[in-house]
Amino acid sequence: MTLKIATWNINSVRLRADLVCQFLADYQPDVLCLQEIKCADDHFPYAAFRDAGYGHIEVHGQKAYHGVATVSRLPLKKPERLVFCGKGDARHIGVDVIDGKRKVRVHNFYVPAGGDVPDPDANEKFAHKLQFLDALESFGPKAARSDAVLVGDLNIAPLETDVWSHKQLLKIVSHTPVETQALDRVQAAGPWVDVVRAIIPPEEKLFSWWSYRSRDWSESDRGRRLDHVWATPKLAKTIAGIDVLRPARGWEKPSDHVPIIATFT
């Protein structure tokens, strides 16, 4: 038996509910973790997902901003909605996914983007991002005690091959050394295995986000890998496949992120 877990920053779930349901019909993940849903809990399109066969739904929403949701065709147990850095932002939801006799804890995160200026003294948003990463580092060892997956838009492209130009993006938020080093510490604290790069060699260019500002995103291909799937070491040994759905960036009225599907055996 396999367990397919997908992650996707949808950039407004109400605007793109039909697109998500089509994705679910075509690719049929067992679990889909959404970020940046941009709606309060009571405005989430529950009926659309239930009609699509995903009747197990946990939401941590926020009006107009942020927000995460996990939808599943498998039972979800023990939901938790953690808040980091003393802010009310909805950026995390954790659930147990029950797959027969197997239980996997799935943590769905939306890390702060950090604004445009990579200086915590001059930019409160960047300071918040670094504080959030510090909190995530402390959270890791407890979260990784059992079979667990950490997915989501972590808003950092850690490797040189995770950005279209390492040299040109070294001073751009999402690829600065202070951010990539912080993410390395978060990963080591679990410890977590980057299962996307366990399947797709680190030497290979790989992106999951392309800006709306680009007139021809595919031709210019100025992307970044901001979306991640991590697993605890034991569970990571069962990774069987990774699908980064680049074509989704060209779908009608797309998100600027594309889904990633991880298949575990």
mmCIF file of C-alpha atoms in Angstrom:
data_model
loop_
_atom_site.group_PDB
_atom_site.id
_atom_site.type_symbol
_atom_site.label_atom_id
_atom_site.label_comp_id
_atom_site.label_asym_id
_atom_site.label_seq_id
_atom_site.Cartn_x
_atom_site.Cartn_y
_atom_site.Cartn_z
ATOM 1 C CA MET A 1 0.000 0.000 0.000
ATOM 2 C CA THR A 2 1.112 3.544 -0.693
ATOM 3 C CA LEU A 3 0.431 6.838 1.018
ATOM 4 C CA LYS A 4 0.365 9.904 -1.250
ATOM 5 C CA ILE A 5 0.755 13.269 0.452
ATOM 6 C CA ALA A 6 0.547 16.476 -1.581
ATOM 7 C CA THR A 7 1.368 20.061 -0.643
ATOM 8 C CA TRP A 8 0.273 23.195 -2.489
ATOM 9 C CA ASN A 9 0.272 26.905 -1.734
ATOM 10 C CA ILE A 10 -3.036 27.652 -3.428
ATOM 11 C CA ASN A 11 -3.069 31.457 -2.987
ATOM 12 C CA SER A 12 -6.814 31.657 -2.130
ATOM 13 C CA VAL A 13 -8.726 28.396 -1.855
ATOM 14 C CA ARG A 14 -12.097 29.961 -2.599
ATOM 15 C CA LEU A 15 -10.795 31.474 -5.827
ATOM 16 C CA ARG A 16 -9.277 28.153 -6.916
ATOM 17 C CA ALA A 17 -11.530 25.503 -5.356
ATOM 18 C CA ASP A 18 -12.503 24.129 -8.775
ATOM 19 C CA LEU A 19 -8.849 23.923 -9.782
ATOM 20 C CA VAL A 20 -7.995 22.031 -6.602
ATOM 21 C CA CYS A 21 -10.876 19.602 -7.065
ATOM 22 C CA GLN A 22 -9.735 18.917 -10.626
ATOM 23 C CA PHE A 23 -6.239 18.240 -9.299
ATOM 24 C CA LEU A 24 -7.676 15.824 -6.741
ATOM 25 C CA ALA A 25 -9.639 13.984 -9.442
ATOM 26 C CA ASP A 26 -6.641 13.733 -11.770
ATOM 27 C CA TYR A 27 -3.879 12.859 -9.283
ATOM 28 C CA GLN A 28 -5.803 11.390 -6.338
ATOM 29 C CA PRO A 29 -3.469 12.050 -3.417
ATOM 30 C CA ASP A 30 -4.613 10.576 -0.113
ATOM 31 C CA VAL A 31 -3.885 13.829 1.691
ATOM 32 C CA LEU A 32 -3.582 17.390 0.408
ATOM 33 C CA CYS A 33 -2.018 20.129 2.526
ATOM 34 C CA LEU A 34 -2.925 23.640 1.387
ATOM 35 C CA GLN A 35 -1.275 26.895 2.383
ATOM 36 C CA GLU A 36 -2.268 30.540 2.022
ATOM 37 C CA ILE A 37 -5.950 29.642 1.871
ATOM 38 C CA LYS A 38 -6.844 33.277 2.718
ATOM 39 C CA CYS A 39 -10.171 32.628 4.412
ATOM 40 C CA ALA A 40 -11.607 32.128 7.868
ATOM 41 C CA ASP A 41 -12.615 28.609 8.917
ATOM 42 C CA ASP A 42 -16.312 29.180 8.308
ATOM 43 C CA HIS A 43 -15.711 30.386 4.733
ATOM 44 C CA PHE A 44 -13.692 27.339 3.656
ATOM 45 C CA PRO A 45 -15.366 25.478 0.732
ATOM 46 C CA TYR A 46 -16.009 22.278 2.688
ATOM 47 C CA ALA A 47 -18.790 21.034 0.405
ATOM 48 C CA ALA A 48 -16.623 21.114 -2.718
ATOM 49 C CA PHE A 49 -13.989 18.917 -1.101
ATOM 50 C CA ARG A 50 -16.502 16.520 0.390
ATOM 51 C CA ASP A 51 -18.140 16.149 -3.013
ATOM 52 C CA ALA A 52 -14.675 15.367 -4.422
ATOM 53 C CA GLY A 53 -14.301 12.479 -1.963
ATOM 54 C CA TYR A 54 -12.180 14.284 0.621
ATOM 55 C CA GLY A 55 -14.483 14.273 3.618
ATOM 56 C CA HIS A 56 -11.860 14.598 6.358
ATOM 57 C CA ILE A 57 -10.980 18.275 6.666
ATOM 58 C CA GLU A 58 -9.082 20.329 9.229
ATOM 59 C CA VAL A 59 -8.703 24.077 8.771
ATOM 60 C CA HIS A 60 -6.692 26.769 10.515
ATOM 61 C CA GLY A 61 -7.917 29.815 8.658
ATOM 62 C CA GLN A 62 -7.534 33.568 8.806
ATOM 63 C CA LYS A 63 -9.616 36.198 7.042
ATOM 64 C CA ALA A 64 -7.880 37.460 3.870
ATOM 65 C CA TYR A 65 -4.397 36.325 4.932
ATOM 66 C CA HIS A 66 -2.302 33.221 5.498
ATOM 67 C CA GLY A 67 -4.194 30.108 6.635
ATOM 68 C CA VAL A 68 -3.612 26.389 6.143
ATOM 69 C CA ALA A 69 -5.893 23.417 5.606
ATOM 70 C CA THR A 70 -5.442 19.654 5.349
ATOM 71 C CA VAL A 71 -8.019 17.630 3.408
ATOM 72 C CA SER A 72 -7.978 13.861 3.210
ATOM 73 C CA ARG A 73 -9.841 10.789 2.083
ATOM 74 C CA LEU A 74 -8.277 8.988 5.066
ATOM 75 C CA PRO A 75 -9.298 9.646 8.679
ATOM 76 C CA LEU A 76 -7.587 12.551 10.442
ATOM 77 C CA LYS A 77 -7.106 12.480 14.202
ATOM 78 C CA LYS A 78 -5.701 14.711 16.949
ATOM 79 C CA PRO A 79 -5.681 18.057 15.134
ATOM 80 C CA GLU A 80 -3.528 20.802 16.601
ATOM 81 C CA ARG A 81 -3.187 24.421 15.563
ATOM 82 C CA LEU A 82 0.036 25.901 16.864
ATOM 83 C CA VAL A 83 0.719 29.623 16.903
ATOM 84 C CA PHE A 84 4.321 30.820 16.805
ATOM 85 C CA CYS A 85 6.043 34.061 17.860
ATOM 86 C CA GLY A 86 3.079 35.297 19.868
ATOM 87 C CA LYS A 87 1.194 36.322 16.749
ATOM 88 C CA GLY A 88 -2.305 35.223 15.760
ATOM 89 C CA ASP A 89 -1.272 34.170 12.262
ATOM 90 C CA ALA A 90 -2.714 30.856 11.078
ATOM 91 C CA ARG A 91 0.422 29.139 9.819
ATOM 92 C CA HIS A 92 0.289 25.561 11.114
ATOM 93 C CA ILE A 93 -1.974 22.574 11.412
ATOM 94 C CA GLY A 94 -0.931 19.102 12.522
ATOM 95 C CA VAL A 95 -2.956 15.891 12.162
ATOM 96 C CA ASP A 96 -2.540 12.157 12.489
ATOM 97 C CA VAL A 97 -3.304 10.451 9.175
ATOM 98 C CA ILE A 98 -4.664 6.961 9.763
ATOM 99 C CA ASP A 99 -3.790 4.614 6.901
ATOM 100 C CA GLY A 100 -4.893 1.143 7.971
ATOM 101 C CA LYS A 101 -2.553 0.148 10.776
ATOM 102 C CA ARG A 102 -0.127 2.945 9.939
ATOM 103 C CA LYS A 103 -0.267 6.370 11.596
ATOM 104 C CA VAL A 104 1.687 9.306 10.208
ATOM 105 C CA ARG A 105 1.758 12.727 11.827
ATOM 106 C CA VAL A 106 1.505 15.404 9.113
ATOM 107 C CA HIS A 107 2.526 18.973 9.915
ATOM 108 C CA ASN A 108 1.376 21.573 7.396
ATOM 109 C CA PHE A 109 3.270 24.901 7.548
ATOM 110 C CA TYR A 110 3.202 28.289 5.908
ATOM 111 C CA VAL A 111 6.393 30.110 6.920
ATOM 112 C CA PRO A 112 6.319 33.939 6.726
ATOM 113 C CA ALA A 113 7.576 35.302 3.402
ATOM 114 C CA GLY A 114 9.700 37.984 5.068
ATOM 115 C CA GLY A 115 9.045 41.061 2.971
ATOM 116 C CA ASP A 116 11.553 42.542 0.532
ATOM 117 C CA VAL A 117 14.459 43.765 2.684
ATOM 118 C CA PRO A 118 16.697 41.037 4.193
ATOM 119 C CA ASP A 119 17.545 43.052 7.292
ATOM 120 C CA PRO A 120 15.750 42.229 10.573
ATOM 121 C CA ASP A 121 16.580 45.668 12.000
ATOM 122 C CA ALA A 122 15.030 47.508 9.062
ATOM 123 C CA ASN A 123 12.248 45.063 8.218
ATOM 124 C CA GLU A 124 9.902 43.682 10.885
ATOM 125 C CA LYS A 125 8.580 41.052 8.469
ATOM 126 C CA PHE A 126 12.061 39.639 7.975
ATOM 127 C CA ALA A 127 12.682 39.665 11.726
ATOM 128 C CA HIS A 128 9.426 37.746 12.183
ATOM 129 C CA LYS A 129 10.532 35.179 9.605
ATOM 130 C CA LEU A 130 13.800 34.529 11.428
ATOM 131 C CA GLN A 131 11.978 34.295 14.768
ATOM 132 C CA PHE A 132 9.538 31.832 13.242
ATOM 133 C CA LEU A 133 12.406 29.667 12.005
ATOM 134 C CA ASP A 134 13.963 29.706 15.475
ATOM 135 C CA ALA A 135 10.648 28.502 16.911
ATOM 136 C CA LEU A 136 10.393 25.838 14.218
ATOM 137 C CA GLU A 137 13.879 24.620 15.143
ATOM 138 C CA SER A 138 12.765 24.175 18.754
ATOM 139 C CA PHE A 139 9.572 22.436 17.628
ATOM 140 C CA GLY A 140 11.389 19.888 15.443
ATOM 141 C CA PRO A 141 12.754 17.338 17.939
ATOM 142 C CA LYS A 142 9.367 16.826 19.606
ATOM 143 C CA ALA A 143 7.541 16.639 16.269
ATOM 144 C CA ALA A 144 9.960 14.069 14.876
ATOM 145 C CA ARG A 145 9.702 11.498 17.694
ATOM 146 C CA SER A 146 7.372 9.247 15.668
ATOM 147 C CA ASP A 147 6.682 8.748 11.956
ATOM 148 C CA ALA A 148 6.058 12.287 10.774
ATOM 149 C CA VAL A 149 6.040 14.479 7.695
ATOM 150 C CA LEU A 150 6.569 18.230 7.595
ATOM 151 C CA VAL A 151 5.301 19.881 4.430
ATOM 152 C CA GLY A 152 4.411 23.276 3.134
ATOM 153 C CA ASP A 153 5.518 26.584 1.757
ATOM 154 C CA LEU A 154 8.634 27.223 3.829
ATOM 155 C CA ASN A 155 9.429 30.314 1.739
ATOM 156 C CA ILE A 156 13.125 29.434 1.492
ATOM 157 C CA ALA A 157 15.031 27.958 -1.437
ATOM 158 C CA PRO A 158 18.002 26.390 0.362
ATOM 159 C CA LEU A 159 20.218 24.983 -2.407
ATOM 160 C CA GLU A 160 22.021 26.777 -5.224
ATOM 161 C CA THR A 161 20.012 24.625 -7.627
ATOM 162 C CA ASP A 162 16.744 25.664 -5.937
ATOM 163 C CA VAL A 163 16.922 29.107 -7.587
ATOM 164 C CA TRP A 164 17.361 30.265 -11.148
ATOM 165 C CA SER A 165 20.535 32.195 -10.248
ATOM 166 C CA HIS A 166 22.368 31.590 -6.992
ATOM 167 C CA LYS A 167 24.652 34.587 -7.497
ATOM 168 C CA GLN A 168 21.870 37.051 -8.318
ATOM 169 C CA LEU A 169 19.571 35.905 -5.489
ATOM 170 C CA LEU A 170 22.066 35.840 -2.619
ATOM 171 C CA LYS A 171 20.709 39.175 -1.377
ATOM 172 C CA ILE A 172 17.082 38.432 -2.246
ATOM 173 C CA VAL A 173 14.701 37.294 0.500
ATOM 174 C CA SER A 174 14.170 33.492 0.336
ATOM 175 C CA HIS A 175 17.768 32.674 -0.632
ATOM 176 C CA THR A 176 19.940 34.787 1.652
ATOM 177 C CA PRO A 177 22.573 32.917 3.676
ATOM 178 C CA VAL A 178 20.930 33.822 7.008
ATOM 179 C CA GLU A 179 17.697 32.157 5.833
ATOM 180 C CA THR A 180 19.213 29.070 4.241
ATOM 181 C CA GLN A 181 21.421 28.491 7.286
ATOM 182 C CA ALA A 182 18.396 28.853 9.565
ATOM 183 C CA LEU A 183 16.488 26.311 7.482
ATOM 184 C CA ASP A 184 19.453 23.934 7.682
ATOM 185 C CA ARG A 185 19.268 24.175 11.471
ATOM 186 C CA VAL A 186 15.533 23.481 11.423
ATOM 187 C CA GLN A 187 16.105 20.408 9.283
ATOM 188 C CA ALA A 188 18.944 19.123 11.450
ATOM 189 C CA ALA A 189 16.972 19.641 14.661
ATOM 190 C CA GLY A 190 14.312 17.086 13.753
ATOM 191 C CA PRO A 191 16.167 15.517 12.217
ATOM 192 C CA TRP A 192 14.244 15.720 8.954
ATOM 193 C CA VAL A 193 15.088 14.292 5.538
ATOM 194 C CA ASP A 194 14.351 16.397 2.461
ATOM 195 C CA VAL A 195 12.621 13.591 0.538
ATOM 196 C CA VAL A 196 12.224 15.705 -2.600
ATOM 197 C CA ARG A 197 15.989 15.861 -2.942
ATOM 198 C CA ALA A 198 16.279 12.221 -1.887
ATOM 199 C CA ILE A 199 14.552 11.392 -5.187
ATOM 200 C CA ILE A 200 15.544 14.323 -7.416
ATOM 201 C CA PRO A 201 19.348 14.813 -7.283
ATOM 202 C CA PRO A 202 20.528 18.037 -5.620
ATOM 203 C CA GLU A 203 22.582 18.790 -8.736
ATOM 204 C CA GLU A 204 19.375 19.187 -10.775
ATOM 205 C CA LYS A 205 17.621 22.551 -11.016
ATOM 206 C CA LEU A 206 14.187 22.318 -9.408
ATOM 207 C CA PHE A 207 11.547 24.997 -8.796
ATOM 208 C CA SER A 208 8.038 25.073 -7.334
ATOM 209 C CA TRP A 209 7.277 28.811 -7.617
ATOM 210 C CA TRP A 210 7.369 31.313 -10.465
ATOM 211 C CA SER A 211 6.422 34.962 -9.973
ATOM 212 C CA TYR A 212 3.235 36.401 -11.464
ATOM 213 C CA ARG A 213 5.378 39.342 -12.563
ATOM 214 C CA SER A 214 7.063 37.314 -15.277
ATOM 215 C CA ARG A 215 5.409 37.797 -18.678
ATOM 216 C CA ASP A 216 6.405 34.289 -19.777
ATOM 217 C CA TRP A 217 7.191 32.278 -16.647
ATOM 218 C CA SER A 218 8.125 29.095 -18.538
ATOM 219 C CA GLU A 219 10.415 30.736 -21.075
ATOM 220 C CA SER A 220 12.291 32.866 -18.553
ATOM 221 C CA ASP A 221 12.140 30.067 -15.949
ATOM 222 C CA ARG A 222 13.151 32.306 -13.079
ATOM 223 C CA GLY A 223 11.789 30.011 -10.405
ATOM 224 C CA ARG A 224 12.581 29.011 -6.848
ATOM 225 C CA ARG A 225 11.920 25.843 -4.810
ATOM 226 C CA LEU A 226 9.993 27.287 -1.876
ATOM 227 C CA ASP A 227 7.762 24.260 -1.204
ATOM 228 C CA HIS A 228 9.104 21.270 0.670
ATOM 229 C CA VAL A 229 8.370 17.756 1.893
ATOM 230 C CA TRP A 230 10.405 16.482 4.832
ATOM 231 C CA ALA A 231 10.072 13.180 6.662
ATOM 232 C CA THR A 232 11.558 11.546 9.725
ATOM 233 C CA PRO A 233 14.502 9.265 8.839
ATOM 234 C CA LYS A 234 12.654 5.960 9.232
ATOM 235 C CA LEU A 235 9.699 7.124 7.167
ATOM 236 C CA ALA A 236 11.991 8.740 4.597
ATOM 237 C CA LYS A 237 13.374 5.293 3.756
ATOM 238 C CA THR A 238 9.941 4.410 2.350
ATOM 239 C CA ILE A 239 9.790 7.313 -0.140
ATOM 240 C CA ALA A 240 8.984 5.876 -3.563
ATOM 241 C CA GLY A 241 8.317 8.903 -5.721
ATOM 242 C CA ILE A 242 8.143 12.684 -6.010
ATOM 243 C CA ASP A 243 6.100 14.582 -8.561
ATOM 244 C CA VAL A 244 6.607 18.347 -8.867
ATOM 245 C CA LEU A 245 3.753 19.395 -11.136
ATOM 246 C CA ARG A 246 5.431 22.144 -13.152
ATOM 247 C CA PRO A 247 2.586 22.175 -15.747
ATOM 248 C CA ALA A 248 0.201 23.394 -13.019
ATOM 249 C CA ARG A 249 1.807 26.841 -13.203
ATOM 250 C CA GLY A 250 0.300 27.104 -16.692
ATOM 251 C CA TRP A 251 -3.236 26.049 -15.737
ATOM 252 C CA GLU A 252 -6.045 28.576 -16.086
ATOM 253 C CA LYS A 253 -5.969 31.145 -13.261
ATOM 254 C CA PRO A 254 -3.115 29.293 -11.523
ATOM 255 C CA SER A 255 -1.451 29.749 -8.194
ATOM 256 C CA ASP A 256 2.123 30.999 -8.462
ATOM 257 C CA HIS A 257 3.112 27.745 -6.708
ATOM 258 C CA VAL A 258 2.681 24.209 -8.048
ATOM 259 C CA PRO A 259 1.740 21.050 -6.146
ATOM 260 C CA ILE A 260 4.284 18.517 -4.980
ATOM 261 C CA ILE A 261 3.189 14.929 -4.426
ATOM 262 C CA ALA A 262 5.237 12.547 -2.280
ATOM 263 C CA THR A 263 4.493 8.820 -2.444
ATOM 264 C CA PHE A 264 5.453 6.635 0.508
ATOM 265 C CA THR A 265 5.236 2.832 0.541
#
